[in-house]
Amino acid sequence: MSAEHTNTLYEAVGGADALRRLSETFYEGVLADPLLAPVFADFTATHVEHVAVWLAEVFSGPADFTAEHGGHQALLSAHLGLGITEGQRLRWMELMTAAVEKELPDDALLRRRVVEYFDWGTRIAMDVSASAPGTDLGEPGPTPRWGWDGLA
């Protein structure tokens, strides 16, 4: 790892503003996409901000998602009953990868690590989405942290 990759992913992506732009760009595409729009039928503008706050925490920025929005348990529970298909997950990844390329710094390793997080996370979301709303997921532990070497 080079010296330029000693900071957190949160710092490397450009902090909260960059994650907000990433989320905004991504959801513009999602809401216009015929395969993904139905998954986000209950989408609200606050979703963009919540995703940016989640990502900040995952990438070792402020832990505001846990403090203000219910943490890991709340994020997982929000996916219950969505019935996400592999086709939808793959399309989600395509749109997010395009947003990463548009909004994040031109750093191949940074972009790769961020996209690897999304690949990992969308697999969990798809798995959880197969369970009915209200399913007891048990205690998932704290919000995961993702860094230069993947899951911390």
CSV table of C-alpha atoms in Angstrom, one decimal:
chain,number,residue,atom,x,y,z
A,1,MET,CA,0.0,0.0,0.0
A,2,SER,CA,1.4,3.4,-1.0
A,3,ALA,CA,1.7,6.3,1.3
A,4,GLU,CA,-1.3,7.9,-0.3
A,5,HIS,CA,-3.4,5.0,0.9
A,6,THR,CA,-2.7,5.4,4.6
A,7,ASN,CA,-5.8,7.5,5.3
A,8,THR,CA,-9.3,6.1,5.8
A,9,LEU,CA,-11.5,5.4,2.8
A,10,TYR,CA,-13.8,8.1,4.1
A,11,GLU,CA,-11.0,10.7,3.8
A,12,ALA,CA,-9.8,9.3,0.5
A,13,VAL,CA,-13.2,9.5,-1.2
A,14,GLY,CA,-13.5,13.2,-0.1
A,15,GLY,CA,-15.7,12.9,3.0
A,16,ALA,CA,-19.4,13.5,3.4
A,17,ASP,CA,-19.8,15.8,0.4
A,18,ALA,CA,-18.4,13.2,-2.0
A,19,LEU,CA,-20.5,10.4,-0.5
A,20,ARG,CA,-23.6,12.6,-0.8
A,21,ARG,CA,-22.8,13.3,-4.5
A,22,LEU,CA,-22.2,9.6,-5.0
A,23,SER,CA,-25.6,8.7,-3.5
A,24,GLU,CA,-27.4,11.4,-5.5
A,25,THR,CA,-25.9,10.3,-8.8
A,26,PHE,CA,-26.6,6.7,-8.1
A,27,TYR,CA,-30.2,7.2,-7.1
A,28,GLU,CA,-30.9,9.4,-10.1
A,29,GLY,CA,-30.0,6.3,-12.2
A,30,VAL,CA,-31.9,3.9,-10.0
A,31,LEU,CA,-35.2,5.7,-10.0
A,32,ALA,CA,-35.0,5.9,-13.8
A,33,ASP,CA,-34.2,2.2,-14.2
A,34,PRO,CA,-37.1,-0.1,-15.0
A,35,LEU,CA,-35.5,-3.1,-13.2
A,36,LEU,CA,-34.6,-1.2,-10.0
A,37,ALA,CA,-37.2,1.5,-9.6
A,38,PRO,CA,-39.8,-1.0,-8.3
A,39,VAL,CA,-37.4,-2.0,-5.4
A,40,PHE,CA,-37.4,1.7,-4.4
A,41,ALA,CA,-41.2,2.3,-4.6
A,42,ASP,CA,-41.1,3.8,-1.1
A,43,PHE,CA,-38.0,6.0,-1.9
A,44,THR,CA,-37.8,9.4,-0.2
A,45,ALA,CA,-35.3,12.2,-0.6
A,46,THR,CA,-34.0,11.4,2.9
A,47,HIS,CA,-32.8,8.0,1.6
A,48,VAL,CA,-30.0,9.7,-0.3
A,49,GLU,CA,-28.7,11.4,2.9
A,50,HIS,CA,-29.1,8.2,5.0
A,51,VAL,CA,-27.0,6.2,2.5
A,52,ALA,CA,-24.3,8.9,2.5
A,53,VAL,CA,-24.3,8.8,6.3
A,54,TRP,CA,-24.1,5.0,6.3
A,55,LEU,CA,-21.2,5.0,3.9
A,56,ALA,CA,-19.4,7.6,5.9
A,57,GLU,CA,-19.5,5.3,8.9
A,58,VAL,CA,-18.6,2.1,7.0
A,59,PHE,CA,-15.6,3.9,5.5
A,60,SER,CA,-14.4,5.0,9.0
A,61,GLY,CA,-15.9,8.5,9.1
A,62,PRO,CA,-18.4,9.8,11.7
A,63,ALA,CA,-20.6,7.1,13.3
A,64,ASP,CA,-23.7,9.1,12.8
A,65,PHE,CA,-25.7,6.3,11.2
A,66,THR,CA,-25.5,4.3,14.4
A,67,ALA,CA,-26.1,7.3,16.6
A,68,GLU,CA,-29.0,8.7,14.7
A,69,HIS,CA,-30.6,6.0,12.5
A,70,GLY,CA,-30.4,2.7,14.4
A,71,GLY,CA,-27.1,1.3,13.1
A,72,HIS,CA,-26.5,-2.0,11.4
A,73,GLN,CA,-29.8,-3.6,12.7
A,74,ALA,CA,-31.9,-0.8,11.1
A,75,LEU,CA,-30.1,-1.0,7.8
A,76,LEU,CA,-30.6,-4.8,7.6
A,77,SER,CA,-34.2,-4.5,8.6
A,78,ALA,CA,-34.9,-2.0,5.9
A,79,HIS,CA,-34.1,-4.6,3.3
A,80,LEU,CA,-36.5,-7.3,4.7
A,81,GLY,CA,-39.2,-8.3,2.3
A,82,LEU,CA,-37.8,-6.6,-0.8
A,83,GLY,CA,-37.1,-9.8,-2.6
A,84,ILE,CA,-34.0,-8.5,-4.4
A,85,THR,CA,-33.1,-10.7,-7.4
A,86,GLU,CA,-29.5,-11.4,-8.6
A,87,GLY,CA,-30.4,-9.5,-11.8
A,88,GLN,CA,-31.4,-6.5,-9.7
A,89,ARG,CA,-28.3,-6.8,-7.6
A,90,LEU,CA,-26.1,-6.9,-10.7
A,91,ARG,CA,-27.9,-3.9,-12.2
A,92,TRP,CA,-27.5,-2.1,-8.9
A,93,MET,CA,-23.7,-2.8,-9.1
A,94,GLU,CA,-23.5,-1.5,-12.7
A,95,LEU,CA,-25.2,1.8,-11.7
A,96,MET,CA,-23.1,2.2,-8.5
A,97,THR,CA,-19.9,1.4,-10.4
A,98,ALA,CA,-20.8,4.1,-12.9
A,99,ALA,CA,-21.5,6.6,-10.1
A,100,VAL,CA,-18.2,5.7,-8.4
A,101,GLU,CA,-16.3,6.4,-11.6
A,102,LYS,CA,-18.1,9.7,-12.0
A,103,GLU,CA,-18.0,11.0,-8.5
A,104,LEU,CA,-15.0,9.6,-6.7
A,105,PRO,CA,-11.3,10.6,-7.1
A,106,ASP,CA,-9.4,9.0,-10.1
A,107,ASP,CA,-7.6,6.4,-8.0
A,108,ALA,CA,-7.9,2.8,-9.2
A,109,LEU,CA,-7.3,1.2,-5.8
A,110,LEU,CA,-9.8,3.5,-4.0
A,111,ARG,CA,-12.5,2.9,-6.6
A,112,ARG,CA,-11.8,-0.9,-6.5
A,113,ARG,CA,-12.1,-1.0,-2.7
A,114,VAL,CA,-15.3,1.0,-2.7
A,115,VAL,CA,-16.9,-1.2,-5.4
A,116,GLU,CA,-15.8,-4.3,-3.5
A,117,TYR,CA,-17.6,-3.1,-0.5
A,118,PHE,CA,-20.8,-2.6,-2.6
A,119,ASP,CA,-20.4,-6.1,-4.0
A,120,TRP,CA,-20.1,-7.5,-0.5
A,121,GLY,CA,-22.9,-5.4,0.9
A,122,THR,CA,-25.4,-6.1,-1.9
A,123,ARG,CA,-25.0,-9.8,-1.4
A,124,ILE,CA,-26.0,-9.4,2.2
A,125,ALA,CA,-28.9,-7.1,1.2
A,126,MET,CA,-30.1,-9.6,-1.3
A,127,ASP,CA,-29.9,-12.5,1.3
A,128,VAL,CA,-31.8,-10.4,3.9
A,129,SER,CA,-34.4,-9.2,1.4
A,130,ALA,CA,-35.7,-12.8,1.0
A,131,SER,CA,-37.0,-12.8,4.6
A,132,ALA,CA,-40.4,-11.3,5.5
A,133,PRO,CA,-40.7,-7.9,7.1
A,134,GLY,CA,-40.5,-8.2,10.9
A,135,THR,CA,-38.2,-11.2,10.7
A,136,ASP,CA,-35.9,-11.3,13.8
A,137,LEU,CA,-32.4,-11.1,12.3
A,138,GLY,CA,-30.7,-11.5,15.7
A,139,GLU,CA,-28.0,-9.1,16.7
A,140,PRO,CA,-25.9,-8.3,13.7
A,141,GLY,CA,-23.2,-6.6,15.6
A,142,PRO,CA,-21.9,-3.1,15.0
A,143,THR,CA,-21.8,-1.3,11.7
A,144,PRO,CA,-19.1,-3.0,9.6
A,145,ARG,CA,-16.0,-1.0,8.7
A,146,TRP,CA,-14.4,-1.3,5.3
A,147,GLY,CA,-10.9,-0.2,4.5
A,148,TRP,CA,-8.0,-0.5,2.2
A,149,ASP,CA,-7.8,-4.3,2.9
A,150,GLY,CA,-11.6,-4.9,2.8
A,151,LEU,CA,-13.6,-5.8,5.8
A,152,ALA,CA,-11.8,-4.5,8.9
